[in-house]
Amino acid sequence: MQSSTSQFEPGQRVHFSGDPRRVGTVKYVGPVQGYEGTWVGVDWDNGEGKHDGSVNGVRYFHANSDRSGSLVRPPNLSPGVSLLKALHSRYRAESNQEENDEMYVLSASNRRVSVQLVGRDKIQEKLGQLEEMKGASLAFGGVSSVGNIDGVVPNLQELDMTGNLLSDWKDIAILCEQLPALTVLNLSYNLMKANIPELPQLKHLRILVLNNTGMKWTHVYLLKGSLPLIEELHLMGNKISEINPTKSFAVEGFDSLRLLNLEDNSIAEWDEILKLCQLKSLEQLHLNKNCLKRIFYPDDDILHEKFVQESFTPFQNLRCLLLGGNLIEDVASVDSFNFFPQLVDVRLSENPVTDPGRGGIPRFVQVARLAKVQVLNGSEVSPRERKESEIRYVRLVMSKCTGNPEEARRIHPRFAELKQLHGIEDERPSIGSTGPQKMASGLISVTLKCVGPSIGEKPQQTKKLPATTTVGKLKLLCENFFKLKSIRPKLFLEEEGSPLPVLLDDEMASLLDLGIGNGSVILVDEES
C-alpha cells in the first residue's frame, strides 16, 4: 500500500505494510540527517526495532526500549482500514484464481492434482451473509477506524478486535452504538488512550476484554458509568500496581461484575485487593502472576479503620480466587482462605509456600488446611483425597509437635478439629517385659514403583515399613528390593490431584514426618 507522508502524525497507530501483526506508534515524522526525503519514526509494540530513536548521534524520538524503534519510509507503513472494509475483506472476499491454483495434492508421480473443497460455496455464502452473523473475529486486521456500519451486522453479539489500531474511546462508543446486539468485545493489544471522554451508556455490553491495552485502574474507573451491566472485565498485562477509587477506599459500582481478571500485573500489596471487597456480585477474582507476598481476610478492626459502611461481609460472594505465580511465603495466608464465606476454588501453584522444593507445604497439607476448598490448582478435591489428606496431616502434626499441644493449636489451626473429626487418638506406646507392644500399628503400607529408564521393567512392590523409616533408609531398601547395581535411586511421592510427583530429597525425614500414609505410591527413579 502506497502511503503519503500526510497520512502519518505522532501518536498515530500504524502497522507495517503487508504485516498487520507488526503494530507500532508513530513518534516522529520528518527528515533524517544524511538521507533524502521524509521518514517516519515508529516505536514497535513487539520491541523488534533497530534502535531507541537515536541514529548516528542524533535523537529523533524516544522509544520504549533500546531496540524497539526504527525509521521507516512512508510507503512501508499502513494507517489501517475501516471496520467495514475489514469485515468485507475477511468474510466476503471471493477466492481468486491464485488461491484456487494452490488447492492441490501431489500424486504418486509427484504431479499436482487439483482438488475442490466440498461445500466451499455454501461456506462462503454463509459467511457472506453479514446481517445474520452473530460472531466475528477481526484480530490483527489493521482496523484503525469504525466508519458507518449501522445495519451491516445488526445481529452481531461477539466481536474480537485483538491487535488492531484502535486507540480512541470515542470510536469504541460509536462501535457499540452501531452494534445494538453486541455483548462481548475484545480489545486486547489495542493501545487505548488515557484521556477517556464522557461516553454514552453501553447498556448491552456484558464482557469487555482489555488485556495489554495500557489501561490503569484510574482509566477503568472512568468507564464505570458507561458499563452499567458489565459482568466480566479482563485487564491482564497492563502493569497495574494500584486500585485507585476516586472518592473512597473501596471500589463502588460495578454492581453486576462477576469476574475480574487482573492476571499478569504488578500488584504487590493485598491492601489494594481489599479495595474490591465490596463488589457484591464478584464471584471470580484472577490474580495469577502478580507480586503478592501475603493474603489475609479483613477483621472488624480493619473494616472499621478503612471502610465507612458498617455491617457488611467482605468478598461475600467470591467463589474462585486464583493466586498462582505470586510470592506468597507464609502458611497463615493459606489458612486465611477459610474465612472467605463462599470460597471453594483456589489456585496457589508456583508460590514459595506451596513449593516443597523451597520449603513449602505439599498438596495434602494444603487440602487439609483448606476446609471448604473443592478445587485446588485446577484439580478437583475428591472426598477420598480430602479424608486421606486430613488424616495424613494430623499424623504429621502429631509427629512434629509431640508433647506440645499449645504449639500444635497455634501453628495448625485445624489440627484439633481434624483430630476429633477422624477419631485419631494420641499414640501411647505400651511397654511390657518384652519391649514395645503392637509393633504392627506403626507400620505403613506403601507401593514402590520403578520409573527410571536404566532400571528396566520391574514389577511394583508393596511393602509394610515402620513409620520412622527415613528417606535415606528407604533408598537403601529400594536398592535391595529391586536389586539395583551401581544405580543411585531418587524417590518421588505420587499424590492424588497433583500434576507432578513430589521429590523426597531430605534423607533424614521419616515417612511420618512427610505425612506418608497407608496406600501411598513412591516412584523410584535414578540420579541423573
Short mmCIF file of C-alpha atoms in Angstrom, two decimals:
data_model
loop_
_atom_site.label_atom_id
_atom_site.label_comp_id
_atom_site.label_asym_id
_atom_site.label_seq_id
_atom_site.Cartn_x
_atom_site.Cartn_y
_atom_site.Cartn_z
CA MET A 1 0.00 0.00 0.00
CA GLN A 2 1.45 3.38 -1.04
CA SER A 3 1.08 5.86 1.81
CA SER A 4 1.74 9.60 1.56
CA THR A 5 3.58 11.47 4.30
CA SER A 6 0.45 13.45 5.24
CA GLN A 7 -1.23 10.25 6.39
CA PHE A 8 1.04 9.98 9.43
CA GLU A 9 1.38 12.06 12.58
CA PRO A 10 2.91 11.47 16.04
CA GLY A 11 0.69 9.34 18.28
CA GLN A 12 -0.94 7.55 15.36
CA ARG A 13 -1.16 3.76 15.40
CA VAL A 14 0.18 2.01 12.29
CA HIS A 15 1.26 -1.39 11.07
CA PHE A 16 3.95 -2.47 8.65
CA SER A 17 2.64 -2.78 5.12
CA GLY A 18 1.73 -6.38 4.39
CA ASP A 19 2.10 -7.42 8.04
CA PRO A 20 -0.84 -6.26 10.20
CA ARG A 21 0.61 -8.15 13.18
CA ARG A 22 3.59 -5.78 13.33
CA VAL A 23 1.97 -2.81 15.05
CA GLY A 24 3.51 0.34 16.44
CA THR A 25 3.05 4.01 17.34
CA VAL A 26 4.31 6.90 15.24
CA LYS A 27 6.74 9.00 17.27
CA TYR A 28 8.34 11.18 14.60
CA VAL A 29 7.67 12.42 11.04
CA GLY A 30 10.35 14.39 9.19
CA PRO A 31 13.83 14.38 7.70
CA VAL A 32 16.75 12.21 8.76
CA GLN A 33 20.26 13.63 8.63
CA GLY A 34 22.22 12.25 5.71
CA TYR A 35 19.18 10.87 3.86
CA GLU A 36 16.74 12.37 1.39
CA GLY A 37 13.03 12.62 1.80
CA THR A 38 10.73 12.15 4.77
CA TRP A 39 10.92 9.34 7.31
CA VAL A 40 8.50 8.04 9.94
CA GLY A 41 9.85 7.07 13.36
CA VAL A 42 7.92 4.11 14.79
CA ASP A 43 8.06 2.53 18.26
CA TRP A 44 7.06 -1.12 17.68
CA ASP A 45 4.83 -2.89 20.21
CA ASN A 46 6.77 -6.16 19.97
CA GLY A 47 10.06 -4.38 20.70
CA GLU A 48 11.62 -5.60 17.45
CA GLY A 49 13.17 -2.45 16.01
CA LYS A 50 16.73 -1.29 15.43
CA HIS A 51 17.43 1.47 17.96
CA ASP A 52 15.97 3.66 20.72
CA GLY A 53 15.05 6.58 18.45
CA SER A 54 18.60 7.86 18.09
CA VAL A 55 20.61 7.36 14.86
CA ASN A 56 24.24 8.38 14.32
CA GLY A 57 24.20 10.54 17.45
CA VAL A 58 21.01 12.41 16.50
CA ARG A 59 17.86 11.81 18.56
CA TYR A 60 14.61 11.84 16.62
CA PHE A 61 12.30 10.31 19.26
CA HIS A 62 12.35 8.31 22.48
CA ALA A 63 11.44 4.64 22.07
CA ASN A 64 10.18 2.45 24.93
CA SER A 65 13.29 0.27 24.85
CA ASP A 66 16.80 0.22 23.43
CA ARG A 67 15.80 -1.59 20.25
CA SER A 68 12.06 -1.04 19.81
CA GLY A 69 12.32 1.96 17.44
CA SER A 70 13.06 2.27 13.77
CA LEU A 71 12.85 4.85 10.98
CA VAL A 72 10.67 3.74 8.08
CA ARG A 73 9.79 5.14 4.66
CA PRO A 74 6.07 6.10 4.48
CA PRO A 75 5.26 3.61 1.68
CA ASN A 76 6.27 0.78 4.04
CA LEU A 77 3.61 1.71 6.60
CA SER A 78 -0.16 1.37 6.61
CA PRO A 79 -2.53 3.68 8.52
CA GLY A 80 -5.08 0.88 8.59
CA VAL A 81 -8.56 0.35 7.20
CA SER A 82 -12.13 0.88 8.33
CA LEU A 83 -14.08 -1.75 10.24
CA LEU A 84 -16.48 -2.13 7.31
CA LYS A 85 -13.64 -2.77 4.87
CA ALA A 86 -12.08 -5.33 7.24
CA LEU A 87 -15.42 -7.15 7.57
CA HIS A 88 -15.86 -7.33 3.81
CA SER A 89 -12.24 -8.37 3.31
CA ARG A 90 -12.44 -11.21 5.82
CA TYR A 91 -15.96 -12.50 5.30
CA ARG A 92 -16.98 -11.53 1.78
CA ALA A 93 -13.74 -11.88 -0.15
CA GLU A 94 -14.12 -14.26 -3.06
CA SER A 95 -11.31 -16.67 -3.84
CA ASN A 96 -9.15 -15.70 -6.78
CA GLN A 97 -7.54 -17.91 -9.38
CA GLU A 98 -4.23 -17.89 -7.49
CA GLU A 99 -5.91 -19.29 -4.36
CA ASN A 100 -7.73 -21.92 -6.39
CA ASP A 101 -4.46 -22.96 -8.02
CA GLU A 102 -2.97 -23.50 -4.56
CA MET A 103 -5.56 -26.17 -3.72
CA TYR A 104 -3.90 -29.39 -4.88
CA VAL A 105 -2.39 -32.70 -3.76
CA LEU A 106 0.66 -34.49 -5.11
CA SER A 107 0.12 -37.73 -7.00
CA ALA A 108 2.35 -40.79 -6.75
CA SER A 109 4.35 -39.41 -9.69
CA ASN A 110 4.73 -36.07 -7.86
CA ARG A 111 2.31 -34.23 -10.15
CA ARG A 112 -0.17 -31.67 -8.92
CA VAL A 113 -3.77 -32.83 -8.89
CA SER A 114 -6.29 -30.05 -8.33
CA VAL A 115 -8.83 -30.58 -5.57
CA GLN A 116 -12.10 -28.84 -4.80
CA LEU A 117 -13.33 -28.18 -1.27
CA VAL A 118 -16.75 -29.77 -0.96
CA GLY A 119 -19.29 -27.26 0.28
CA ARG A 120 -16.92 -24.31 -0.13
CA ASP A 121 -19.51 -22.19 -1.94
CA LYS A 122 -22.04 -22.77 0.83
CA ILE A 123 -19.49 -21.85 3.49
CA GLN A 124 -18.57 -18.63 1.67
CA GLU A 125 -22.24 -17.81 1.12
CA LYS A 126 -22.99 -18.27 4.83
CA LEU A 127 -20.01 -16.18 5.91
CA GLY A 128 -21.01 -13.53 3.41
CA GLN A 129 -24.43 -13.06 4.98
CA LEU A 130 -23.23 -10.36 7.37
CA GLU A 131 -26.71 -9.43 8.51
CA GLU A 132 -27.11 -12.89 10.07
CA MET A 133 -23.64 -13.06 11.63
CA LYS A 134 -23.53 -13.42 15.44
CA GLY A 135 -19.77 -13.61 15.97
CA ALA A 136 -16.82 -12.11 14.10
CA SER A 137 -13.05 -12.06 14.54
CA LEU A 138 -11.03 -9.25 13.02
CA ALA A 139 -7.93 -9.96 15.08
CA PHE A 140 -4.86 -8.22 13.62
CA GLY A 141 -6.98 -6.91 10.77
CA GLY A 142 -5.39 -3.46 10.63
CA VAL A 143 -8.61 -1.72 11.69
CA SER A 144 -7.98 1.93 12.59
CA SER A 145 -11.47 3.44 12.32
CA VAL A 146 -15.08 2.37 12.70
CA GLY A 147 -16.85 4.26 9.95
CA ASN A 148 -20.51 3.61 9.25
CA ILE A 149 -21.52 0.01 9.94
CA ASP A 150 -25.05 0.81 11.08
CA GLY A 151 -27.29 -2.05 9.93
CA VAL A 152 -24.45 -4.04 8.32
CA VAL A 153 -24.18 -6.64 11.12
CA PRO A 154 -27.28 -5.96 13.23
CA ASN A 155 -27.20 -9.34 15.00
CA LEU A 156 -23.50 -9.36 15.90
CA GLN A 157 -23.12 -10.40 19.55
CA GLU A 158 -19.38 -11.15 19.86
CA LEU A 159 -16.55 -9.18 18.25
CA ASP A 160 -12.83 -9.89 18.56
CA MET A 161 -10.76 -6.80 17.72
CA THR A 162 -7.45 -8.06 19.15
CA GLY A 163 -4.29 -6.39 17.84
CA ASN A 164 -5.79 -3.63 15.71
CA LEU A 165 -5.01 0.10 15.54
CA LEU A 166 -7.90 1.47 17.60
CA SER A 167 -6.99 3.85 20.41
CA ASP A 168 -9.79 6.40 20.86
CA TRP A 169 -12.69 5.57 23.20
CA LYS A 170 -14.99 7.70 21.05
CA ASP A 171 -14.55 5.09 18.32
CA ILE A 172 -15.49 2.34 20.78
CA ALA A 173 -18.65 4.24 21.76
CA ILE A 174 -19.61 4.61 18.08
CA LEU A 175 -18.87 0.92 17.54
CA CYS A 176 -21.18 -0.16 20.36
CA GLU A 177 -23.94 2.23 19.35
CA GLN A 178 -23.97 0.83 15.80
CA LEU A 179 -23.96 -2.78 17.06
CA PRO A 180 -27.07 -2.94 19.28
CA ALA A 181 -26.78 -6.71 19.92
CA LEU A 182 -23.08 -6.62 20.92
CA THR A 183 -22.48 -8.23 24.34
CA VAL A 184 -18.82 -9.36 24.08
CA LEU A 185 -15.98 -7.09 22.91
CA ASN A 186 -12.28 -7.98 22.90
CA LEU A 187 -9.93 -5.00 22.50
CA SER A 188 -6.73 -6.74 23.63
CA TYR A 189 -3.47 -5.35 22.22
CA ASN A 190 -5.08 -2.09 21.10
CA LEU A 191 -3.14 0.69 22.84
CA MET A 192 -6.01 2.75 24.26
CA LYS A 193 -5.65 6.46 25.05
CA ALA A 194 -5.59 7.53 28.69
CA ASN A 195 -7.91 10.50 28.18
CA ILE A 196 -11.40 8.99 28.31
CA PRO A 197 -14.24 11.37 27.36
CA GLU A 198 -17.74 11.14 28.76
CA LEU A 199 -19.26 8.20 26.96
CA PRO A 200 -22.86 7.10 26.50
CA GLN A 201 -24.02 4.05 28.42
CA LEU A 202 -23.04 0.82 26.69
CA LYS A 203 -26.06 -0.97 28.10
CA HIS A 204 -25.75 -4.22 26.18
CA LEU A 205 -22.06 -4.92 26.83
CA ARG A 206 -21.56 -7.82 29.26
CA ILE A 207 -17.94 -8.89 28.66
CA LEU A 208 -15.10 -6.43 27.96
CA VAL A 209 -11.54 -7.68 27.38
CA LEU A 210 -8.83 -5.01 27.74
CA ASN A 211 -5.71 -7.17 28.07
CA ASN A 212 -2.42 -5.45 27.18
CA THR A 213 -4.07 -2.13 26.31
CA GLY A 214 -2.15 0.09 28.77
CA MET A 215 -5.28 0.60 30.89
CA LYS A 216 -4.77 1.52 34.56
CA TRP A 217 -7.45 1.30 37.23
CA THR A 218 -7.99 5.08 37.11
CA HIS A 219 -8.98 4.67 33.45
CA VAL A 220 -11.23 1.73 34.27
CA TYR A 221 -12.99 3.79 36.93
CA LEU A 222 -13.77 6.48 34.35
CA LEU A 223 -15.54 3.81 32.29
CA LYS A 224 -17.66 2.66 35.23
CA GLY A 225 -20.67 4.81 34.43
CA SER A 226 -20.70 3.62 30.81
CA LEU A 227 -20.74 -0.07 31.75
CA PRO A 228 -23.84 -0.48 33.95
CA LEU A 229 -24.35 -4.17 33.21
CA ILE A 230 -20.76 -5.38 32.74
CA GLU A 231 -20.30 -8.95 34.08
CA GLU A 232 -16.72 -9.76 33.07
CA LEU A 233 -13.78 -7.36 32.92
CA HIS A 234 -10.36 -8.61 31.78
CA LEU A 235 -7.31 -6.40 32.44
CA MET A 236 -4.31 -8.71 32.03
CA GLY A 237 -0.83 -7.41 31.28
CA ASN A 238 -1.44 -3.71 31.95
CA LYS A 239 1.23 -3.20 34.65
CA ILE A 240 -1.46 -2.25 37.16
CA SER A 241 0.02 -1.81 40.64
CA GLU A 242 -2.74 0.11 42.40
CA ILE A 243 -6.52 0.03 42.61
CA ASN A 244 -7.45 3.73 42.71
CA PRO A 245 -11.06 4.51 43.61
CA THR A 246 -11.68 8.23 43.19
CA LYS A 247 -13.70 9.09 46.31
CA SER A 248 -13.40 6.34 48.93
CA PHE A 249 -11.10 3.49 49.99
CA ALA A 250 -13.30 0.84 48.38
CA VAL A 251 -14.32 0.37 44.76
CA GLU A 252 -18.00 1.16 44.35
CA GLY A 253 -20.38 0.44 41.49
CA PHE A 254 -19.85 -2.42 39.05
CA ASP A 255 -22.97 -3.98 40.60
CA SER A 256 -23.18 -6.77 38.01
CA LEU A 257 -19.47 -7.63 37.85
CA ARG A 258 -18.99 -11.39 38.41
CA LEU A 259 -15.45 -11.89 37.07
CA LEU A 260 -12.46 -9.56 37.36
CA ASN A 261 -9.22 -10.66 35.70
CA LEU A 262 -6.11 -8.83 36.92
CA GLU A 263 -3.57 -11.50 35.98
CA ASP A 264 -0.03 -10.66 34.90
CA ASN A 265 0.09 -7.23 36.54
CA SER A 266 2.28 -5.63 39.25
CA ILE A 267 0.08 -5.67 42.36
CA ALA A 268 2.29 -6.23 45.42
CA GLU A 269 0.07 -5.27 48.38
CA TRP A 270 -3.06 -7.17 49.45
CA ASP A 271 -4.45 -3.84 50.73
CA GLU A 272 -5.00 -2.94 47.07
CA ILE A 273 -7.15 -6.03 46.58
CA LEU A 274 -9.13 -5.26 49.73
CA LYS A 275 -10.49 -2.24 47.88
CA LEU A 276 -12.53 -4.71 45.81
CA CYS A 277 -14.14 -6.44 48.78
CA GLN A 278 -17.46 -4.56 48.50
CA LEU A 279 -18.18 -5.71 44.95
CA LYS A 280 -21.31 -7.61 45.91
CA SER A 281 -21.64 -9.75 42.74
CA LEU A 282 -17.94 -10.66 42.40
CA GLU A 283 -17.57 -14.45 42.15
CA GLN A 284 -14.20 -14.87 40.41
CA LEU A 285 -11.02 -12.89 41.03
CA HIS A 286 -7.98 -13.79 38.90
CA LEU A 287 -4.67 -12.58 40.37
CA ASN A 288 -2.16 -15.03 38.89
CA LYS A 289 1.31 -13.65 38.09
CA ASN A 290 1.34 -10.59 40.34
CA CYS A 291 3.76 -9.77 43.18
CA LEU A 292 1.63 -10.55 46.24
CA LYS A 293 3.51 -11.82 49.30
CA ARG A 294 0.73 -12.06 51.87
CA ILE A 295 -3.02 -12.69 51.93
CA PHE A 296 -5.44 -12.05 54.79
CA TYR A 297 -9.15 -11.71 55.38
CA PRO A 298 -10.04 -8.32 56.93
CA ASP A 299 -11.15 -8.46 60.56
CA ASP A 300 -13.51 -5.99 62.26
CA ASP A 301 -10.70 -3.61 63.21
CA ILE A 302 -9.55 -3.30 59.60
CA LEU A 303 -13.12 -2.84 58.39
CA HIS A 304 -13.78 -0.02 60.88
CA GLU A 305 -10.48 1.63 60.01
CA LYS A 306 -10.78 1.60 56.23
CA PHE A 307 -14.48 1.46 55.39
CA VAL A 308 -17.21 3.99 56.06
CA GLN A 309 -20.01 1.49 55.53
CA GLU A 310 -20.71 -0.67 58.56
CA SER A 311 -22.02 -4.21 58.80
CA PHE A 312 -21.04 -5.82 55.52
CA THR A 313 -19.35 -9.08 54.65
CA PRO A 314 -16.14 -8.65 52.63
CA PHE A 315 -15.98 -10.67 49.41
CA GLN A 316 -19.41 -12.02 50.26
CA ASN A 317 -19.92 -13.98 47.00
CA LEU A 318 -16.32 -14.74 45.98
CA ARG A 319 -16.10 -18.41 44.98
CA CYS A 320 -12.89 -18.52 42.92
CA LEU A 321 -9.55 -16.88 43.81
CA LEU A 322 -6.57 -17.56 41.54
CA LEU A 323 -3.17 -16.62 43.02
CA GLY A 324 -0.71 -18.78 41.10
CA GLY A 325 2.72 -17.41 40.32
CA ASN A 326 2.89 -14.86 43.14
CA LEU A 327 5.41 -14.54 46.01
CA ILE A 328 3.31 -15.87 48.89
CA GLU A 329 5.56 -17.39 51.57
CA ASP A 330 3.61 -17.74 54.82
CA VAL A 331 1.23 -20.57 55.72
CA ALA A 332 -1.04 -18.06 57.50
CA SER A 333 -2.02 -16.78 54.06
CA VAL A 334 -3.21 -20.28 53.17
CA ASP A 335 -5.21 -20.54 56.41
CA SER A 336 -6.88 -17.17 55.73
CA PHE A 337 -8.89 -18.65 52.85
CA ASN A 338 -11.07 -20.44 55.41
CA PHE A 339 -12.55 -17.05 56.40
CA PHE A 340 -13.86 -16.21 52.93
CA PRO A 341 -17.54 -17.19 53.25
CA GLN A 342 -18.09 -18.76 49.78
CA LEU A 343 -14.57 -19.59 48.56
CA VAL A 344 -14.32 -23.11 47.05
CA ASP A 345 -11.86 -22.76 44.13
CA VAL A 346 -8.26 -21.69 44.85
CA ARG A 347 -5.03 -21.65 42.84
CA LEU A 348 -1.77 -21.44 44.80
CA SER A 349 0.69 -23.16 42.48
CA GLU A 350 4.07 -21.54 41.74
CA ASN A 351 4.26 -19.77 45.11
CA PRO A 352 7.09 -20.39 47.61
CA VAL A 353 4.57 -21.51 50.25
CA THR A 354 3.35 -24.39 48.05
CA ASP A 355 6.70 -25.45 46.61
CA PRO A 356 8.11 -28.34 48.69
CA GLY A 357 11.43 -27.84 46.94
CA ARG A 358 11.68 -24.39 48.59
CA GLY A 359 10.40 -25.46 51.99
CA GLY A 360 6.73 -25.07 51.08
CA ILE A 361 3.85 -27.37 52.00
CA PRO A 362 2.79 -30.28 49.75
CA ARG A 363 -0.68 -30.67 48.27
CA PHE A 364 -2.06 -32.94 51.01
CA VAL A 365 -1.23 -30.30 53.65
CA GLN A 366 -2.90 -27.61 51.54
CA VAL A 367 -6.05 -29.73 51.20
CA ALA A 368 -6.13 -30.41 54.95
CA ARG A 369 -5.64 -26.77 55.92
CA LEU A 370 -8.30 -25.52 53.46
CA ALA A 371 -11.58 -26.69 54.96
CA LYS A 372 -14.02 -25.68 52.20
CA VAL A 373 -11.95 -25.83 49.02
CA GLN A 374 -13.38 -28.14 46.35
CA VAL A 375 -10.93 -27.29 43.53
CA LEU A 376 -7.23 -26.74 44.22
CA ASN A 377 -4.84 -25.65 41.46
CA GLY A 378 -7.39 -26.63 38.84
CA SER A 379 -7.82 -30.17 40.19
CA GLU A 380 -10.94 -31.34 41.99
CA VAL A 381 -10.51 -32.37 45.62
CA SER A 382 -12.44 -35.64 45.92
CA PRO A 383 -13.97 -36.76 49.25
CA ARG A 384 -11.43 -39.59 49.34
CA GLU A 385 -8.48 -37.24 48.78
CA ARG A 386 -9.76 -34.88 51.47
CA LYS A 387 -10.16 -37.64 54.06
CA GLU A 388 -6.75 -39.18 53.34
CA SER A 389 -5.05 -35.77 53.27
CA GLU A 390 -6.56 -34.73 56.59
CA ILE A 391 -5.56 -37.99 58.30
CA ARG A 392 -2.01 -37.73 56.94
CA TYR A 393 -1.84 -34.12 58.06
CA VAL A 394 -2.96 -34.93 61.62
CA ARG A 395 -0.37 -37.69 61.94
CA LEU A 396 2.28 -35.36 60.53
CA VAL A 397 1.45 -32.68 63.11
CA MET A 398 1.43 -35.28 65.92
CA SER A 399 4.91 -36.41 64.94
CA LYS A 400 6.30 -32.86 64.86
CA CYS A 401 4.55 -31.38 67.90
CA THR A 402 4.91 -34.27 70.33
CA GLY A 403 4.27 -33.10 73.88
CA ASN A 404 3.46 -29.55 72.83
CA PRO A 405 -0.31 -29.28 72.16
CA GLU A 406 -0.24 -25.48 72.52
CA GLU A 407 2.20 -25.18 69.62
CA ALA A 408 0.05 -27.54 67.56
CA ARG A 409 -3.03 -25.35 68.09
CA ARG A 410 -1.14 -22.15 67.27
CA ILE A 411 0.65 -23.27 64.11
CA HIS A 412 -2.02 -25.70 62.90
CA PRO A 413 -5.46 -24.11 63.45
CA ARG A 414 -7.41 -27.11 62.11
CA PHE A 415 -5.42 -29.78 63.94
CA ALA A 416 -7.74 -30.29 66.93
CA GLU A 417 -10.83 -30.16 64.71
CA LEU A 418 -9.48 -32.78 62.30
CA LYS A 419 -8.11 -34.97 65.06
CA GLN A 420 -11.58 -35.17 66.58
CA LEU A 421 -13.34 -35.48 63.22
CA HIS A 422 -11.35 -38.57 62.23
CA GLY A 423 -11.21 -40.06 65.74
CA ILE A 424 -7.42 -40.11 65.89
CA GLU A 425 -6.11 -40.84 69.38
CA ASP A 426 -2.78 -39.80 70.82
CA GLU A 427 -0.25 -42.60 70.49
CA ARG A 428 0.62 -44.14 73.86
CA PRO A 429 3.20 -46.90 73.38
CA SER A 430 2.67 -49.80 75.75
CA ILE A 431 5.97 -51.18 77.07
CA GLY A 432 5.99 -54.61 78.62
CA SER A 433 8.69 -57.03 79.72
CA THR A 434 9.43 -57.90 76.13
CA GLY A 435 9.65 -54.30 74.94
CA PRO A 436 7.20 -52.19 72.87
CA GLN A 437 3.93 -53.93 72.06
CA LYS A 438 1.73 -53.78 68.93
CA MET A 439 4.63 -53.13 66.61
CA ALA A 440 2.38 -53.61 63.56
CA SER A 441 0.39 -50.48 64.47
CA GLY A 442 3.43 -48.40 63.49
CA LEU A 443 3.77 -49.97 60.03
CA ILE A 444 2.78 -48.16 56.85
CA SER A 445 1.88 -49.95 53.62
CA VAL A 446 3.49 -48.22 50.61
CA THR A 447 3.73 -49.18 46.96
CA LEU A 448 7.13 -48.81 45.29
CA LYS A 449 7.09 -48.32 41.51
CA CYS A 450 10.21 -48.18 39.29
CA VAL A 451 10.22 -45.43 36.64
CA GLY A 452 13.95 -44.92 35.93
CA PRO A 453 14.90 -45.62 32.28
CA SER A 454 18.05 -47.54 33.21
CA ILE A 455 16.35 -49.63 35.88
CA GLY A 456 14.31 -51.59 33.36
CA GLU A 457 10.85 -53.04 33.75
CA LYS A 458 10.40 -54.35 37.25
CA PRO A 459 7.09 -55.24 38.89
CA GLN A 460 5.93 -52.80 41.54
CA GLN A 461 6.18 -53.95 45.14
CA THR A 462 4.01 -53.18 48.16
CA LYS A 463 5.87 -53.17 51.45
CA LYS A 464 4.96 -52.57 55.09
CA LEU A 465 7.55 -50.25 56.58
CA PRO A 466 7.96 -48.63 60.01
CA ALA A 467 6.64 -45.07 60.02
CA THR A 468 10.05 -43.99 61.33
CA THR A 469 11.83 -45.19 58.15
CA THR A 470 13.86 -42.30 56.77
CA VAL A 471 14.17 -41.39 53.10
CA GLY A 472 17.83 -42.36 53.20
CA LYS A 473 16.98 -45.79 54.66
CA LEU A 474 14.21 -46.28 52.09
CA LYS A 475 16.69 -45.65 49.27
CA LEU A 476 18.90 -48.43 50.60
CA LEU A 477 15.89 -50.72 50.87
CA CYS A 478 14.92 -49.96 47.27
CA GLU A 479 18.40 -50.91 46.11
CA ASN A 480 17.84 -54.25 47.80
CA PHE A 481 14.19 -54.76 46.77
CA PHE A 482 14.84 -54.09 43.09
CA LYS A 483 18.46 -55.34 43.00
CA LEU A 484 19.81 -52.03 41.75
CA LYS A 485 23.51 -52.25 40.99
CA SER A 486 25.54 -49.07 40.55
CA ILE A 487 22.28 -47.07 40.35
CA ARG A 488 21.54 -44.44 42.99
CA PRO A 489 17.77 -44.21 43.47
CA LYS A 490 15.86 -40.96 43.60
CA LEU A 491 12.44 -41.05 45.27
CA PHE A 492 9.24 -39.17 44.49
CA LEU A 493 5.86 -39.22 46.23
CA GLU A 494 2.90 -39.53 43.87
CA GLU A 495 -0.08 -37.59 45.20
CA GLU A 496 -3.69 -37.66 44.04
CA GLY A 497 -4.69 -34.42 42.33
CA SER A 498 -1.12 -33.18 42.00
CA PRO A 499 0.16 -32.85 38.39
CA LEU A 500 3.75 -33.63 39.36
CA PRO A 501 5.18 -36.02 41.97
CA VAL A 502 6.95 -34.50 44.99
CA LEU A 503 10.70 -35.06 45.28
CA LEU A 504 11.76 -36.68 48.57
CA ASP A 505 15.16 -35.07 48.97
CA ASP A 506 15.53 -34.82 52.77
CA GLU A 507 17.28 -38.09 53.62
CA MET A 508 16.77 -37.59 57.37
CA ALA A 509 12.99 -37.10 57.11
CA SER A 510 10.88 -40.10 58.08
CA LEU A 511 7.74 -41.36 56.36
CA LEU A 512 5.77 -39.99 59.30
CA ASP A 513 7.46 -36.60 59.01
CA LEU A 514 6.44 -36.42 55.36
CA GLY A 515 2.85 -37.40 56.07
CA ILE A 516 3.17 -40.59 54.03
CA GLY A 517 0.36 -42.94 55.00
CA ASN A 518 -1.12 -46.27 54.00
CA GLY A 519 -1.64 -46.71 50.27
CA SER A 520 0.91 -44.09 49.27
CA VAL A 521 2.78 -44.60 45.99
CA ILE A 522 6.51 -43.85 45.86
CA LEU A 523 8.22 -43.63 42.47
CA VAL A 524 11.77 -44.97 42.25
CA ASP A 525 13.77 -43.01 39.69
CA GLU A 526 17.53 -42.73 39.24
CA GLU A 527 20.00 -39.94 39.90
CA SER A 528 20.98 -38.18 36.69
#
